[in-house]
mmCIF file of C-alpha atoms and ligand atoms in Angstrom:
data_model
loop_
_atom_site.group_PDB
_atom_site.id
_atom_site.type_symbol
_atom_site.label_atom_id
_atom_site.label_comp_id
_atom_site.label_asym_id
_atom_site.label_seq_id
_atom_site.Cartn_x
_atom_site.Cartn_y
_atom_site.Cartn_z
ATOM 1 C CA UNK U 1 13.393 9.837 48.568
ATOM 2 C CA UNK U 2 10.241 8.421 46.878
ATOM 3 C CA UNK U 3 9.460 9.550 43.176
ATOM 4 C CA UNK U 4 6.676 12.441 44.241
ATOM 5 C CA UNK U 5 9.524 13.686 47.003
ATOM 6 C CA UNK U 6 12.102 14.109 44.118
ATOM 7 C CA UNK U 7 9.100 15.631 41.757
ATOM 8 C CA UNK U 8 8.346 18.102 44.336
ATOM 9 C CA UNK U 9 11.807 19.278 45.071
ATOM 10 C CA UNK U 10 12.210 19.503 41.385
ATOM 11 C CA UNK U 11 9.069 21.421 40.284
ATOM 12 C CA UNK U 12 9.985 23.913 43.137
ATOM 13 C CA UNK U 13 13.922 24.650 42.385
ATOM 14 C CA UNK U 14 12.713 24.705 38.582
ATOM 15 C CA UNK U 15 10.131 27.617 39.968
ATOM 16 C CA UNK U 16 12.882 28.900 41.913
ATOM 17 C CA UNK U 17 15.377 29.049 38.865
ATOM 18 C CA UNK U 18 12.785 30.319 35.834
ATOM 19 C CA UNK U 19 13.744 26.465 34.490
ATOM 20 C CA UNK U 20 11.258 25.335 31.634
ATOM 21 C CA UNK U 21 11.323 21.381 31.209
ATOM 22 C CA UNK U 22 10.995 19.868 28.042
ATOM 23 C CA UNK U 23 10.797 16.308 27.265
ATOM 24 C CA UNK U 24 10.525 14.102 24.594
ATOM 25 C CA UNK U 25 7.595 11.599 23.681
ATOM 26 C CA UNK U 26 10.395 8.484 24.313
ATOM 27 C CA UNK U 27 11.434 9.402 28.183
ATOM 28 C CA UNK U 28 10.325 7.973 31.580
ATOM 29 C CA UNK U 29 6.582 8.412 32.462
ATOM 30 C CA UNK U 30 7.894 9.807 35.917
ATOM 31 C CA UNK U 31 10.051 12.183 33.499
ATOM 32 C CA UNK U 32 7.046 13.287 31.091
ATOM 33 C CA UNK U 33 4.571 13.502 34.168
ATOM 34 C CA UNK U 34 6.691 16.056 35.662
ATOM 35 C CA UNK U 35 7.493 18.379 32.430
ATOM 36 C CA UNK U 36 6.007 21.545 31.171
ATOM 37 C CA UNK U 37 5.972 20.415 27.638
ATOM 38 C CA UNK U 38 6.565 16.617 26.086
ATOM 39 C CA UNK U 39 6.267 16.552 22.300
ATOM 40 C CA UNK U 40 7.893 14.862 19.029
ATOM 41 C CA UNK U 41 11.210 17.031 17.607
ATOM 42 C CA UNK U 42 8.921 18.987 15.548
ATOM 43 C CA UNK U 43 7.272 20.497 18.550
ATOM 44 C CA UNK U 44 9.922 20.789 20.825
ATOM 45 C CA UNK U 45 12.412 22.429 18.338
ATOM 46 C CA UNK U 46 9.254 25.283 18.299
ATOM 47 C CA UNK U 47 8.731 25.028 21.658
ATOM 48 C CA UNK U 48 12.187 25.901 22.275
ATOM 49 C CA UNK U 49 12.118 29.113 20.049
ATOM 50 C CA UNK U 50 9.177 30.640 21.682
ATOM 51 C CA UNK U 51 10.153 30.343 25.735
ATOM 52 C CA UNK U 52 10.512 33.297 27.798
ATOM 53 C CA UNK U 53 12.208 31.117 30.736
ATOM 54 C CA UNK U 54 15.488 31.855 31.591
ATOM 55 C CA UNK U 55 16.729 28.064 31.582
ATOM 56 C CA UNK U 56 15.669 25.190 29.405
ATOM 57 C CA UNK U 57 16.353 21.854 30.730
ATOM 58 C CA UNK U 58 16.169 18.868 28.087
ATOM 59 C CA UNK U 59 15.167 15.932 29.020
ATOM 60 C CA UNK U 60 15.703 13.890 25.837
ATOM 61 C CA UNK U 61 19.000 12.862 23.742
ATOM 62 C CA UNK U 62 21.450 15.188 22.971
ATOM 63 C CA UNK U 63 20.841 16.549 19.799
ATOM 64 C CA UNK U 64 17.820 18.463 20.785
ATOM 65 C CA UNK U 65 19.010 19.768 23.659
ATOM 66 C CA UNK U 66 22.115 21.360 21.262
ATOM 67 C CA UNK U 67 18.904 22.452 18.771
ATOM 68 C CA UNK U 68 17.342 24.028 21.420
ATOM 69 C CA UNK U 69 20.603 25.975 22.238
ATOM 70 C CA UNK U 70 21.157 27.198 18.472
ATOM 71 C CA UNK U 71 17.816 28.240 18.322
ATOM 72 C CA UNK U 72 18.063 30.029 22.001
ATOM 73 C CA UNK U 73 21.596 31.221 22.582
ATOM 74 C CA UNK U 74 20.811 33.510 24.740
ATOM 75 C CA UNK U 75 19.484 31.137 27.125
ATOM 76 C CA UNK U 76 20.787 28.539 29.204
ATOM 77 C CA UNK U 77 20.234 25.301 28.023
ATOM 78 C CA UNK U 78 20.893 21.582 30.451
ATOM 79 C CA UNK U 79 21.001 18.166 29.691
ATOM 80 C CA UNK U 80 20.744 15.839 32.883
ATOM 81 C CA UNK U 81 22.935 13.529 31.424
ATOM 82 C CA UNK U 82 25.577 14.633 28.333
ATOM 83 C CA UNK U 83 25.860 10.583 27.760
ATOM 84 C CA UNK U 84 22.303 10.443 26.451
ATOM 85 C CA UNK U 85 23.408 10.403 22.643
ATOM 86 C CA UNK U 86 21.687 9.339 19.525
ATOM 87 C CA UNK U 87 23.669 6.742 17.759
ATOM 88 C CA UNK U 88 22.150 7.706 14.236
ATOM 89 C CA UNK U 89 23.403 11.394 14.854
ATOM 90 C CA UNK U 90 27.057 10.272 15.410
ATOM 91 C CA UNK U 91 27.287 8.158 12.105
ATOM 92 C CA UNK U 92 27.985 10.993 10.175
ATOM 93 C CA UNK U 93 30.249 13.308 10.938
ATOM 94 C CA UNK U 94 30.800 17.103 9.278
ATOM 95 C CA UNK U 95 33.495 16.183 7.308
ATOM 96 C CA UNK U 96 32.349 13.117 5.595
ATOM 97 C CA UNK U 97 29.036 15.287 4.835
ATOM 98 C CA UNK U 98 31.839 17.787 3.096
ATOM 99 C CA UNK U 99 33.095 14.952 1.266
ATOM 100 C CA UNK U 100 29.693 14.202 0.230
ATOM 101 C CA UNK U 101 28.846 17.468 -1.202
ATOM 102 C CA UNK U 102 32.116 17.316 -2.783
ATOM 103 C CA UNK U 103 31.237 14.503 -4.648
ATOM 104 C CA UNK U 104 27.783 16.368 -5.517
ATOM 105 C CA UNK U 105 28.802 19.948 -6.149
ATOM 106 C CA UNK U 106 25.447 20.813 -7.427
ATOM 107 C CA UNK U 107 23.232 18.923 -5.036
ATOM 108 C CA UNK U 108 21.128 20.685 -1.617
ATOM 109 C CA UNK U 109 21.007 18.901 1.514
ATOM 110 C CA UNK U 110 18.957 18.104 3.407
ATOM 111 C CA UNK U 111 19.322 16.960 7.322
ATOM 112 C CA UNK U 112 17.518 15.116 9.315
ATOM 113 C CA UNK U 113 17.436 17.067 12.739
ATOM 114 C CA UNK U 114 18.660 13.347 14.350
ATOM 115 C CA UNK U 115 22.493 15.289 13.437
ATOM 116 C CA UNK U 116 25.239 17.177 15.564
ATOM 117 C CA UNK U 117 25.392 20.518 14.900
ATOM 118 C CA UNK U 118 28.305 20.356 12.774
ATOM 119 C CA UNK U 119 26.374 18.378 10.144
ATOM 120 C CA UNK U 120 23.247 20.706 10.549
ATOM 121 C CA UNK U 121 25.763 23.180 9.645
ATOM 122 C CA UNK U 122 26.841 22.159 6.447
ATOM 123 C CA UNK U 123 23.004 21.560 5.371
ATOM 124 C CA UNK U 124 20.649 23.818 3.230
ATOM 125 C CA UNK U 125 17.734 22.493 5.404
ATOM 126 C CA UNK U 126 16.708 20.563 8.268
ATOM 127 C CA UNK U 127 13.737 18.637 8.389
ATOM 128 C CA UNK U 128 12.013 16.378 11.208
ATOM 129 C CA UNK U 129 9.937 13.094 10.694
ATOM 130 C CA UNK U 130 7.031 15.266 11.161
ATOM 131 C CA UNK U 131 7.686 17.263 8.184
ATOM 132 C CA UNK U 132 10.598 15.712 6.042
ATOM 133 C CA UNK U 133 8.055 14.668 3.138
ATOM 134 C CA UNK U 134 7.098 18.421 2.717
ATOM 135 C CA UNK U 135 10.399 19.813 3.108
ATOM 136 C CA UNK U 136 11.958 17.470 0.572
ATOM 137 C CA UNK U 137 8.914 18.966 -1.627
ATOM 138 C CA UNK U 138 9.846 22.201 -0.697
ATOM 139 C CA UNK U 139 13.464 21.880 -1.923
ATOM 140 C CA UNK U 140 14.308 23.164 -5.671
ATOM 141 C CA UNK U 141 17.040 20.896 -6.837
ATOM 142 C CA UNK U 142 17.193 17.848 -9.021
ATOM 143 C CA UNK U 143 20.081 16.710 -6.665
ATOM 144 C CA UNK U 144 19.070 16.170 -3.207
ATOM 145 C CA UNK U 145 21.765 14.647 -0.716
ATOM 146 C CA UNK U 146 19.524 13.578 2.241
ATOM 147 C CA UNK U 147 21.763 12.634 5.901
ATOM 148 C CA UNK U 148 21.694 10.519 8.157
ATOM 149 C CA UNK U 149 18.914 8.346 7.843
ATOM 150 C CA UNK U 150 18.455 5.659 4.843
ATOM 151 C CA UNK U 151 15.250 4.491 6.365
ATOM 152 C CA UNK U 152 13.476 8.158 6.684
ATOM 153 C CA UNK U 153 15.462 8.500 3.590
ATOM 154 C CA UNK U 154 13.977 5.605 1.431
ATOM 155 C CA UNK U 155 10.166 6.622 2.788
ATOM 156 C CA UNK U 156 10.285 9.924 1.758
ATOM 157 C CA UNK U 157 11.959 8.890 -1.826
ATOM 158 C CA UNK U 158 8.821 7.115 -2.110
ATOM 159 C CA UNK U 159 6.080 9.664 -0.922
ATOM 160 C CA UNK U 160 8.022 12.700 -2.853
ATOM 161 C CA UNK U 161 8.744 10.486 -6.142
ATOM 162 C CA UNK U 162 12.593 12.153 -5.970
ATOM 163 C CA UNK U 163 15.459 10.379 -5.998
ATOM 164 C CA UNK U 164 17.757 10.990 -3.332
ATOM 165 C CA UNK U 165 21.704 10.484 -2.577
ATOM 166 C CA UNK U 166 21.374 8.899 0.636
ATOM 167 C CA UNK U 167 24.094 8.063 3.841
ATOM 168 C CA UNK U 168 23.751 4.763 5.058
ATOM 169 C CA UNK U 169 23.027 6.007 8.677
ATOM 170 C CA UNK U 170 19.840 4.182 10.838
ATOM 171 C CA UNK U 171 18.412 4.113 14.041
ATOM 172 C CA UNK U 172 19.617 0.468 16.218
ATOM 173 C CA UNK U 173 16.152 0.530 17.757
ATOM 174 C CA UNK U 174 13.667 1.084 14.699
ATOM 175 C CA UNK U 175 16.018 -0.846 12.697
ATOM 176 C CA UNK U 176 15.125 -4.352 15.305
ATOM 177 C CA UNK U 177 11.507 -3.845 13.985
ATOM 178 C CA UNK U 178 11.818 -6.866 11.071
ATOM 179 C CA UNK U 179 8.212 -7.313 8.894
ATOM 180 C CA UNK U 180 7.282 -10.795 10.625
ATOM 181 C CA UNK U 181 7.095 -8.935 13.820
ATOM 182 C CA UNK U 182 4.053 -7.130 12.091
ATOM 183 C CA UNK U 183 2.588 -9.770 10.619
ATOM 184 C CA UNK U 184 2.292 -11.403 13.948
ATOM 185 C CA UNK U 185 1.442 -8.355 15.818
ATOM 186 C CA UNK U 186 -1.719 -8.573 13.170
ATOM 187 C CA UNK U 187 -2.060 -12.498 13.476
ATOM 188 C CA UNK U 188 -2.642 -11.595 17.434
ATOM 189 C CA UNK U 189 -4.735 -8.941 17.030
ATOM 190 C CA UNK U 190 -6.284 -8.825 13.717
ATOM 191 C CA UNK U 191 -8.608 -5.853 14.646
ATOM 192 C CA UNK U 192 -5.932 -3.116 14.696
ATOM 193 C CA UNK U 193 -4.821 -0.841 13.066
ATOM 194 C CA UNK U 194 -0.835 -0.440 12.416
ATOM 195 C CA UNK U 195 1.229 2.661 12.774
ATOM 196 C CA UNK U 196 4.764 2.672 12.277
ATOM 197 C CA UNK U 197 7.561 5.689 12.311
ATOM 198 C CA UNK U 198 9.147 6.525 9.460
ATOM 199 C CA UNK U 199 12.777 5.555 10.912
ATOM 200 C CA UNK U 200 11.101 2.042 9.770
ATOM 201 C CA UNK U 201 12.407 -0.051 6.878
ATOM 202 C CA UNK U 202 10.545 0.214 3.854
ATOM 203 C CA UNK U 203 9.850 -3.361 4.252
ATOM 204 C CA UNK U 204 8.084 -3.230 7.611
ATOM 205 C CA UNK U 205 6.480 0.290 6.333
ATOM 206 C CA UNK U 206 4.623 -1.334 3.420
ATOM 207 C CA UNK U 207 2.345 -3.507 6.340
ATOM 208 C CA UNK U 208 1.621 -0.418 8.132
ATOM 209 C CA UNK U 209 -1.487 1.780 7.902
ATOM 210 C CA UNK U 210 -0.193 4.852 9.016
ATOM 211 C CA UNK U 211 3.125 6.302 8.941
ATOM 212 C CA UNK U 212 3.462 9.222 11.667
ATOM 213 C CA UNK U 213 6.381 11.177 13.993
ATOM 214 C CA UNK U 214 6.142 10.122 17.934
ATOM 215 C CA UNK U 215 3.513 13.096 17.907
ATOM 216 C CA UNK U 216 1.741 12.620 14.900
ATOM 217 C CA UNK U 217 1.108 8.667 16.266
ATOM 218 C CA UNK U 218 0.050 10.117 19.240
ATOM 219 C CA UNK U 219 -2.438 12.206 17.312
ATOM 220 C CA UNK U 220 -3.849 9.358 15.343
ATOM 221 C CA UNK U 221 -4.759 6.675 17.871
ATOM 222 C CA UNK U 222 -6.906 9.518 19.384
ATOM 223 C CA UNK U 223 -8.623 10.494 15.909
ATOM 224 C CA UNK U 224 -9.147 6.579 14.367
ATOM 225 C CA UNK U 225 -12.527 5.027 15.346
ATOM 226 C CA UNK U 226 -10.245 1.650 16.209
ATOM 227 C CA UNK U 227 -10.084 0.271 19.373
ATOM 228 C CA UNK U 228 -6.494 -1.488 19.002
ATOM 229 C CA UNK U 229 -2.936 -0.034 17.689
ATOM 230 C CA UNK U 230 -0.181 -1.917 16.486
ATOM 231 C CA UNK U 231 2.816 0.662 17.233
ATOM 232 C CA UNK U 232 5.921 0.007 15.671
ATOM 233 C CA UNK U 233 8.398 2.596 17.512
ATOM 234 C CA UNK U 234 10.487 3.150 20.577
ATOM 235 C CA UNK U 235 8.215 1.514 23.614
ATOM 236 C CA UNK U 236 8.331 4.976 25.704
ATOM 237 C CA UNK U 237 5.527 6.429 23.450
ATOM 238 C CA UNK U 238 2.785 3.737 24.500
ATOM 239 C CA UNK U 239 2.502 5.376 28.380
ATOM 240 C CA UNK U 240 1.556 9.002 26.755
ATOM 241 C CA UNK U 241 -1.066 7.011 23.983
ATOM 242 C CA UNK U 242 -2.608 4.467 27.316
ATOM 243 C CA UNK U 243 -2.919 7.995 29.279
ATOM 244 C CA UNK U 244 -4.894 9.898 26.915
ATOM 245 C CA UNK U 245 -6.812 7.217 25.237
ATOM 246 C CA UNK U 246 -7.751 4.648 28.454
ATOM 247 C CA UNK U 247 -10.568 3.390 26.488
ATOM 248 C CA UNK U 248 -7.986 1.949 23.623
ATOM 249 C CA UNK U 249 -5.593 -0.821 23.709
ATOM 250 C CA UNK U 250 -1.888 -0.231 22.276
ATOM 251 C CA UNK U 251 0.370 -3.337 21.910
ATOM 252 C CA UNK U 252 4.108 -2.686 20.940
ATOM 253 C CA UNK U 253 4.787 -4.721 17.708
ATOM 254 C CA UNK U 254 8.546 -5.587 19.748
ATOM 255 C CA UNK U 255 8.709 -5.413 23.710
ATOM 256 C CA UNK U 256 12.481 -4.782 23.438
ATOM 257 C CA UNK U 257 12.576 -1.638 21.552
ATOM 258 C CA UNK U 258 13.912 0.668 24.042
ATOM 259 C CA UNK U 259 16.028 3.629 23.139
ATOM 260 C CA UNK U 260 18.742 3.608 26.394
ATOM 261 C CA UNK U 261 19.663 7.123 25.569
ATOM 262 C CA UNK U 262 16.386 8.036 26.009
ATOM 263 C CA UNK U 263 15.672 5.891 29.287
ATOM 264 C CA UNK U 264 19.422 8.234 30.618
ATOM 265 C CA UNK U 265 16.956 10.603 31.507
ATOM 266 C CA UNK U 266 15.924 9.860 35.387
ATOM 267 C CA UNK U 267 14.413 12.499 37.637
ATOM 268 C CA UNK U 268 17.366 12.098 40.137
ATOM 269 C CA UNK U 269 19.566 13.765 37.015
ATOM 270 C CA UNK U 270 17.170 16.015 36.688
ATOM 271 C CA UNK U 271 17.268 17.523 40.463
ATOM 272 C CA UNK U 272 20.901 16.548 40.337
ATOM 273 C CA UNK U 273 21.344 18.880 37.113
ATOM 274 C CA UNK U 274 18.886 22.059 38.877
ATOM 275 C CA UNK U 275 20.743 21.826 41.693
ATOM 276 C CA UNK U 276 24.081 21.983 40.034
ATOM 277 C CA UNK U 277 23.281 23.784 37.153
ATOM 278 C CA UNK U 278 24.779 20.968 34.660
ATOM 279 C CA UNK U 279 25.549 20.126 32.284
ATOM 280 C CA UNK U 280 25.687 23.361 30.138
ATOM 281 C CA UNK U 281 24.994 22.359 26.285
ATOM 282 C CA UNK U 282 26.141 25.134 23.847
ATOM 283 C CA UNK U 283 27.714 24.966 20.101
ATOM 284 C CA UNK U 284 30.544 27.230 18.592
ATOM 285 C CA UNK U 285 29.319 30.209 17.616
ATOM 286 C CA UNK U 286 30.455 30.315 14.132
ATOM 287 C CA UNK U 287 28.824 26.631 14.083
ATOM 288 C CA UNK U 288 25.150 27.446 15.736
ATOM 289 C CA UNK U 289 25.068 30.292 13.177
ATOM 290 C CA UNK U 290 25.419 27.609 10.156
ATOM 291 C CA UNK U 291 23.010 25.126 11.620
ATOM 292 C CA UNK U 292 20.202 27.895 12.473
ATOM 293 C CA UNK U 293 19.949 28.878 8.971
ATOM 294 C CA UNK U 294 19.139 25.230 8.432
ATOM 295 C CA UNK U 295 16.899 25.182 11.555
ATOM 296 C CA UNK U 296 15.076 28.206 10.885
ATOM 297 C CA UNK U 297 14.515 27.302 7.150
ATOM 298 C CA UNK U 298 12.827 24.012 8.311
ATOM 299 C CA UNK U 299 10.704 26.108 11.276
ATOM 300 C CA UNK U 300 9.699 29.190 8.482
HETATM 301 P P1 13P M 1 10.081 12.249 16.481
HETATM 302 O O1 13P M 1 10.600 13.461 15.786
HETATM 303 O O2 13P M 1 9.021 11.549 15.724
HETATM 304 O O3 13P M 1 9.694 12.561 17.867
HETATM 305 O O4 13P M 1 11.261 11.168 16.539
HETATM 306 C C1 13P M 1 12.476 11.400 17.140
HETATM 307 C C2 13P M 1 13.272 10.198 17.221
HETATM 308 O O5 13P M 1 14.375 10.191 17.733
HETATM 309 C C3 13P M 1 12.721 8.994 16.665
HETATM 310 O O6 13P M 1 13.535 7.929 16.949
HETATM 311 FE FE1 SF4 M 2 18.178 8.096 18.131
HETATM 312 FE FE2 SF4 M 2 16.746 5.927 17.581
HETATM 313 FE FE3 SF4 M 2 16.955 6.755 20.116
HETATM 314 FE FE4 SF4 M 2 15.492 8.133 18.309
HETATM 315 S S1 SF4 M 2 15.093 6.074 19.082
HETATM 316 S S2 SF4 M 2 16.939 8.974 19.775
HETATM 317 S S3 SF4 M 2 16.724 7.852 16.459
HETATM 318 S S4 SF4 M 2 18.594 6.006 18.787
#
């Protein structure tokens, strides 16, 4: 079966089944051609609240296919492939986040929606890359444990002026994105402008001249005057910024920063998981009730 066959058959069963696809900004071009709605976390997590379908089917890692659940119990939520992790969610785990706040009775915490559930659950908050600098504003403490990421972590230290307890968690692919990659990007194309996600390093987001989420990038290469982007993130985000800006050129700052998980997501496990209904993503109930409060704090 050719590409369109499997889109067809897909787009009719989904029809068939009341099946709303979501994807996220880092999947296949075949996979975000074919969804109803491809966005950063921000927009997907909202996305998610509002549907009327019957069935959600995730095409992204995970975690936000298990957000997506808390926030829509009622519904039933699919991942085409229950492999496609997030290595930055799994290194924490709930209890070491107890041990944390153990160690920081008086502190609030706030999580990074890249977390399982069971760490979502044990936070006061959860906040996205789209909005963790106001959120971290938004929280009243003088203590402020912030999970999993250092990176996101260390940026929004910096933009908030508050000092936070950070994990030492990261993300493998933003993390291969090392300062002299920018500085060449710029030595080959001096005209353009830089924009980096905030999963960065400090280091590499200092030579940047914009800091955005997947969506928030997307949202700036359409509103600069520039002709040429630097992009410093996961590569899957360049076919979405090439399709609605044709008249712009977008040059990755590293050709090799690929997110597997992400790439997990193929439109044959998408028919595969219409047709079979799999695989069913859903959180203890005593669990998805801890992590909405976080959710629903971020989302209010
Ligand atoms: P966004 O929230 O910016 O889409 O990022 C999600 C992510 O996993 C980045 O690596
Ligand atoms: Fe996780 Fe990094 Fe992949 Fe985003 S790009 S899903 S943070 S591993």
């Amino acid at each position: 079966m050719t590409n369109l066959d499997i889109t067809e058959k897909i787009k009719t069963l989904a029809k068939e089944k009341d099946v709303i696809i979501l994807a996220h900004n880092y999947t296949r071009p075949e996979v975000q051609d074919l969804a109803d709605f491809v966005g950063d976390s921000l927009e997907l997590s909202r996305t998610a609240s509002k549907l009327s379908s019957k069935v959600i089917l995730f095409c992204g890692v995970y975690f936000m296919a298990e957000t997506a659940y808390i926030l829509s119990p009622d519904k039933t939520v699919l991942i085409p492939d229950p492999y496609a992790g997030c290595p930055m969610a799994d290194m924490i785990t709930g209890e070491q986040l107890r041990k944390l706040k153990g160690d920081y009775p008086n502190a609030k915490v706030v999580c990074y929606v890249n977390s399982t559930a069971e760490v979502k659950a044990e936070a006061d908050i959860c906040c996205t890359s789209a909005n963790a600098v106001d959120i971290v504003n938004r929280v009243d403490s003088n203590d402020i444990i912030f999970v999993p990421d250092k990176n996101l972590g260390a940026y929004v230290s910096k933009m908030t002026g508050k000092r936070l307890i950070l994990w030492q968690g990261y993300c493998p692919i933003h993390a291969m994105i090392k300062p002299e990659d920018i500085l060449r990007a710029k030595q080959e194309h001096p005209s353009a402008k830089v924009v980096v996600h905030p999963e960065c390093s400090l280091d590499v987001i200092a030579l940047a001249d914009a800091v955005r989420s997947t969506s928030g990038m997307l949202r700036y290469v359409k509103e600069t005057d520039a002709r040429e982007f630097i992009i410093g993130t996961e590569s899957g985000i360049l076919y979405r910024m090439k399709k609605e800006n044709p008249e712009k050129q977008f040059f990755p700052v590293r050709r090799d920063t690929i997110c597997v998980n992400m790439k997990k997501i193929t439109l044959e496990k998408i028919l595969n998981s219409l047709e079979k209904d799999e695989h069913r993503v859903t959180v203890p109930e005593d669990v998805r009730i801890r992590a909405l409060k976080s959710i629903e704090r971020m989302l209010m």
